[in-house]
Coordinates of C-alpha atoms in Angstrom, one line a residue:
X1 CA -44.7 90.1 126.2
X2 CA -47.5 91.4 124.3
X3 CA -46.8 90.8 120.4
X4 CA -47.2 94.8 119.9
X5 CA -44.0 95.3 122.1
X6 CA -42.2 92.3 120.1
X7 CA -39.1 93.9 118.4
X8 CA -37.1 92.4 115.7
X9 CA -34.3 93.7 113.7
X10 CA -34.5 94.7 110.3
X11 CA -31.4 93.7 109.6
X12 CA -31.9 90.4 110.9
X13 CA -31.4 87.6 107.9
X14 CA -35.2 86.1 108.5
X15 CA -36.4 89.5 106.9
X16 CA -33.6 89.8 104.8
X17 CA -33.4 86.7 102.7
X18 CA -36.3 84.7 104.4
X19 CA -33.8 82.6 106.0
X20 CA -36.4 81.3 108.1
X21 CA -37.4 77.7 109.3
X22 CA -40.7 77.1 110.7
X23 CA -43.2 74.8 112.3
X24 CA -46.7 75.1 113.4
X25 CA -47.9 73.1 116.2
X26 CA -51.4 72.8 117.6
X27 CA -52.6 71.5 120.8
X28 CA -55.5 68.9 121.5
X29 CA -57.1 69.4 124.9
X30 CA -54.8 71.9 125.6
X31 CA -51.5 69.7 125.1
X32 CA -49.4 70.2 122.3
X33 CA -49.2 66.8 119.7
X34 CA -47.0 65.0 118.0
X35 CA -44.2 67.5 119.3
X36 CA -41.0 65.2 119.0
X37 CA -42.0 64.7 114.9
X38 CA -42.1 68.2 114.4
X39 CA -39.0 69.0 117.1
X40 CA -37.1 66.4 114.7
X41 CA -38.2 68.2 111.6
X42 CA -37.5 71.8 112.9
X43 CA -34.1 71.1 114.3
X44 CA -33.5 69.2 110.8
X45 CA -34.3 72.2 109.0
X46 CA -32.1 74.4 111.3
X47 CA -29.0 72.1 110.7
X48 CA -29.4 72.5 106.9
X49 CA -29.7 75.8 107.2
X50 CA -26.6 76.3 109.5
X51 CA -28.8 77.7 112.5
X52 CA -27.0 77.1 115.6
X53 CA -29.6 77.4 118.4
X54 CA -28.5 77.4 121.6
X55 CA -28.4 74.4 123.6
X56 CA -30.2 76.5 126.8
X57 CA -32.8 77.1 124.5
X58 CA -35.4 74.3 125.1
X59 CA -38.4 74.2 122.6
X60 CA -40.3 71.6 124.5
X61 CA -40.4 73.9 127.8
X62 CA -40.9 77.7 125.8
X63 CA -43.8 75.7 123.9
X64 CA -45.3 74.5 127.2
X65 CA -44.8 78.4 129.2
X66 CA -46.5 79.9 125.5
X67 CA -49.2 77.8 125.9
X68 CA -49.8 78.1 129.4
X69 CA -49.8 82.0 129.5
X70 CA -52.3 82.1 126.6
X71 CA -54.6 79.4 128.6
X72 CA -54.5 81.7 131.1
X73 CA -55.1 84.8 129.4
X74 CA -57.6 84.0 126.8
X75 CA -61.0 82.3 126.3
X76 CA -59.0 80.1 123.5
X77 CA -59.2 76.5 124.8
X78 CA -57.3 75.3 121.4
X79 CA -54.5 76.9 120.0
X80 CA -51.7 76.9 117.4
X81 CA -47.8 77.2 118.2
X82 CA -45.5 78.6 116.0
X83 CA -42.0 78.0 115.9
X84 CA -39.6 80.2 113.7
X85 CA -35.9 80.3 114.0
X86 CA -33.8 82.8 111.6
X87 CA -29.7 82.7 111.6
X88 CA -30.1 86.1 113.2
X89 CA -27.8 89.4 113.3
X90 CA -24.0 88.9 113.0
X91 CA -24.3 85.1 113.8
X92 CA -26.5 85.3 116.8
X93 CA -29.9 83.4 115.9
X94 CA -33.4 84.5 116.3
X95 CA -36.0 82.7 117.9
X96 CA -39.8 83.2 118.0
X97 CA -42.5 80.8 119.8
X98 CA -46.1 82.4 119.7
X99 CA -49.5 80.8 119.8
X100 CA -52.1 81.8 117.0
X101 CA -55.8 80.5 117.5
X102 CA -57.4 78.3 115.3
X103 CA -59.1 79.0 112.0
X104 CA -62.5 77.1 113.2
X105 CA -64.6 78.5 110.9
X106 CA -61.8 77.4 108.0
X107 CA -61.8 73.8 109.5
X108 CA -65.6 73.7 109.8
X109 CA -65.5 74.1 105.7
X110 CA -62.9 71.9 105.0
X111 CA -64.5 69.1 107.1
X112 CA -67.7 69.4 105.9
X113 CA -67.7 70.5 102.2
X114 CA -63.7 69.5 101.4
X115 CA -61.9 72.3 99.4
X116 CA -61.8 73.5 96.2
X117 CA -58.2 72.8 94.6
X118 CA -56.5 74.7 91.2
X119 CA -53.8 73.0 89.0
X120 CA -51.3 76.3 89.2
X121 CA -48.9 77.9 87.1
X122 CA -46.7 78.1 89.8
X123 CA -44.3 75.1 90.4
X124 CA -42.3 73.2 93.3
X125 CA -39.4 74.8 93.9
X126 CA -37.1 72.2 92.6
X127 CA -34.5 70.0 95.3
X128 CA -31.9 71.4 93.4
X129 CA -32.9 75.2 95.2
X130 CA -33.3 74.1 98.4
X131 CA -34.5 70.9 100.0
X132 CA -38.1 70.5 100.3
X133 CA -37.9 68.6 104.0
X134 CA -37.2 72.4 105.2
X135 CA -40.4 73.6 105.9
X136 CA -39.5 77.3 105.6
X137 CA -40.9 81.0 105.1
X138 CA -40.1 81.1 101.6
X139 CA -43.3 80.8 100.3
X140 CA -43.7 83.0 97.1
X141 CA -44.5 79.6 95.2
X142 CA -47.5 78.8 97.5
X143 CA -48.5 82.8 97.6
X144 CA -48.9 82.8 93.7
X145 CA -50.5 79.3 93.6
X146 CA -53.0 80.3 96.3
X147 CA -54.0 83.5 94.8
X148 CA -54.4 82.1 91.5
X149 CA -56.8 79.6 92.7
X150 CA -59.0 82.2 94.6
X151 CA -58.9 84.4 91.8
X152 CA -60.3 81.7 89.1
X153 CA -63.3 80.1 91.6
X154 CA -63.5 83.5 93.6
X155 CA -64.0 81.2 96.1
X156 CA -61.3 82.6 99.5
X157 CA -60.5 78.8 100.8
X158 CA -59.6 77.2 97.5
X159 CA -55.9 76.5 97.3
X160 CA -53.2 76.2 94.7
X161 CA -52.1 72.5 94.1
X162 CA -48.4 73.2 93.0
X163 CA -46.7 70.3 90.1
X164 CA -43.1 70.0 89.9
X165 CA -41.2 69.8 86.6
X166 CA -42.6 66.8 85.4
X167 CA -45.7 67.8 85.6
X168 CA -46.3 65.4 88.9
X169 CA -48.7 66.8 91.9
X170 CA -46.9 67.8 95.4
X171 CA -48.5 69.9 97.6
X172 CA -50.7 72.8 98.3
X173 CA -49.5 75.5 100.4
X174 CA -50.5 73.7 103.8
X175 CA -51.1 70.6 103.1
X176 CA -49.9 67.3 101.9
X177 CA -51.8 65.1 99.6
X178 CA -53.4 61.2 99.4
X179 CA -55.1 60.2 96.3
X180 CA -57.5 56.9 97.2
X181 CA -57.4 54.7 94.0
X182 CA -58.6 50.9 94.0
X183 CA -58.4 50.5 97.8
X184 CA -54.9 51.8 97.6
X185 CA -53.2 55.4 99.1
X186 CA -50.7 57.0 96.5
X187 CA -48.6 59.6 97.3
X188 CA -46.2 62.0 95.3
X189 CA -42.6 60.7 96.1
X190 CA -40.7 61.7 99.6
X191 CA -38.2 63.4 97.7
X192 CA -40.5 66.1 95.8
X193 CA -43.2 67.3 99.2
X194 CA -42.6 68.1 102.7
X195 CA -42.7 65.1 105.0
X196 CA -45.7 66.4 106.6
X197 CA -46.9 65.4 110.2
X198 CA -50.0 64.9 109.5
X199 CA -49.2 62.5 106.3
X200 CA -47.5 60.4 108.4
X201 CA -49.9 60.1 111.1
X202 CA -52.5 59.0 107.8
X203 CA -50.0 56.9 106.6
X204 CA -49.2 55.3 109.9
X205 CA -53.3 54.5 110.1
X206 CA -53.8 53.4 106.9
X207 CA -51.4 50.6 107.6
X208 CA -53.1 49.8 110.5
X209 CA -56.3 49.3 108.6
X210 CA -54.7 47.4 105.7
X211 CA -54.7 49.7 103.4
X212 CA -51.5 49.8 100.8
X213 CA -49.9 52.6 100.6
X214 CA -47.5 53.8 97.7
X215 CA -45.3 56.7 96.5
X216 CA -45.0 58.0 93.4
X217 CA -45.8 60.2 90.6
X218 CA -49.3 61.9 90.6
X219 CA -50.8 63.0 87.6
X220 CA -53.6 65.4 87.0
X221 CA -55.9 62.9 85.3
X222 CA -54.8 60.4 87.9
X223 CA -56.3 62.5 90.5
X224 CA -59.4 63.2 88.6

């Protein structure tokens, strides 16, 4: 249906408490990637989270019908899937699949010029809170981080890079981080970032090339 006719209940716990977990997707020549790593991750997150989604529901085949309709009905030829599951209204679970399309412009920019990346205020939210393997819609951390940043360089693409306790670099708000040192990859330990898709798929060709790659603590001068 047409997102203007989608209805969702305001006493569902995804607006309630943000009990959401999410994944975003995107498609290369209009097939979705790497969609058993994030399946694996989203059903992960789910389980922690004591969302029970049924077994009828099938992610693989409401991905596949989302992104067929919009390949029909739009000039996209590229888009974005979004998962989002919520434990729902009175132990029923909510499920969303939708396509978004993708910020071209934004990935021209960071291609080309790199982005511009602020130290913030704004921490990790620490294991002890909640796990950071669930990649969820709590996000006030990244929000203040992010706005921080674009407030200091006025600059609308630079990002918040968010420390943890220890004063050791994690994450920005959408995307892991390498730092390239001596020939070697570092990054912050598993146990602090997101296991992102994307950092595994670098990792996974940085071995291939020969190129060492280790986890652990970042500091700001050692990314300068």
């Amino acid at each position: 249906m047409p997102q203007t006719e989608v209805g969702l209940s305001l006493s569902d716990l995804g607006l309630l408490q943000a009990a959401i977990v999410v994944e975003r997707l995107r498609t290369a020549n209009a097939a979705v990637i790497d969609l058993a790593a994030h399946r694996e991750r989203f059903e992960s997150g789910c389980r922690q989270l004591g969302i029970e989604l049924p077994v009828t529901w099938s992610l693989d085949e409401l991905s596949a019908e989302c992104l067929q309709r919009h390949l029909e009905m739009s000039e996209e030829e590229e888009l974005a899937i979004v998962w989002m599951a919520t434990p729902g209204v009175a132990g029923k679970p909510t499920l969303l699949v939708h396509a978004q399309p993708l910020p071209w412009a934004s990935i021209a920019s960071l291609t080309s010029v790199g982005q511009e990346l602020v130290v913030s205020d704004a921490q990790s939210v620490p294991a002890e809170c909640w796990s950071p393997q669930i990649k969820t819609r709590s996000r006030l951390q990244y929000y203040r981080a992010d706005r921080q940043a674009r407030e200091q360089t006025g600059n609308e693409l630079a990002a918040g890079l968010l420390p943890n306790a220890d004063e050791g670099l994690t994450e920005t708000s959408a995307a892991n981080i390498l730092v390239l040192h001596d020939g070697k990859l570092f990054s912050p330990p598993p146990e602090f970032i997101l296991q992102g898709v994307s950092l595994r798929r670098s990792v996974r060709l940085a071995e291939s090339m020969g190129v060492q790659v280790s986890y652990e603590h970042i500091s700001f001068d050692m990314a300068l």
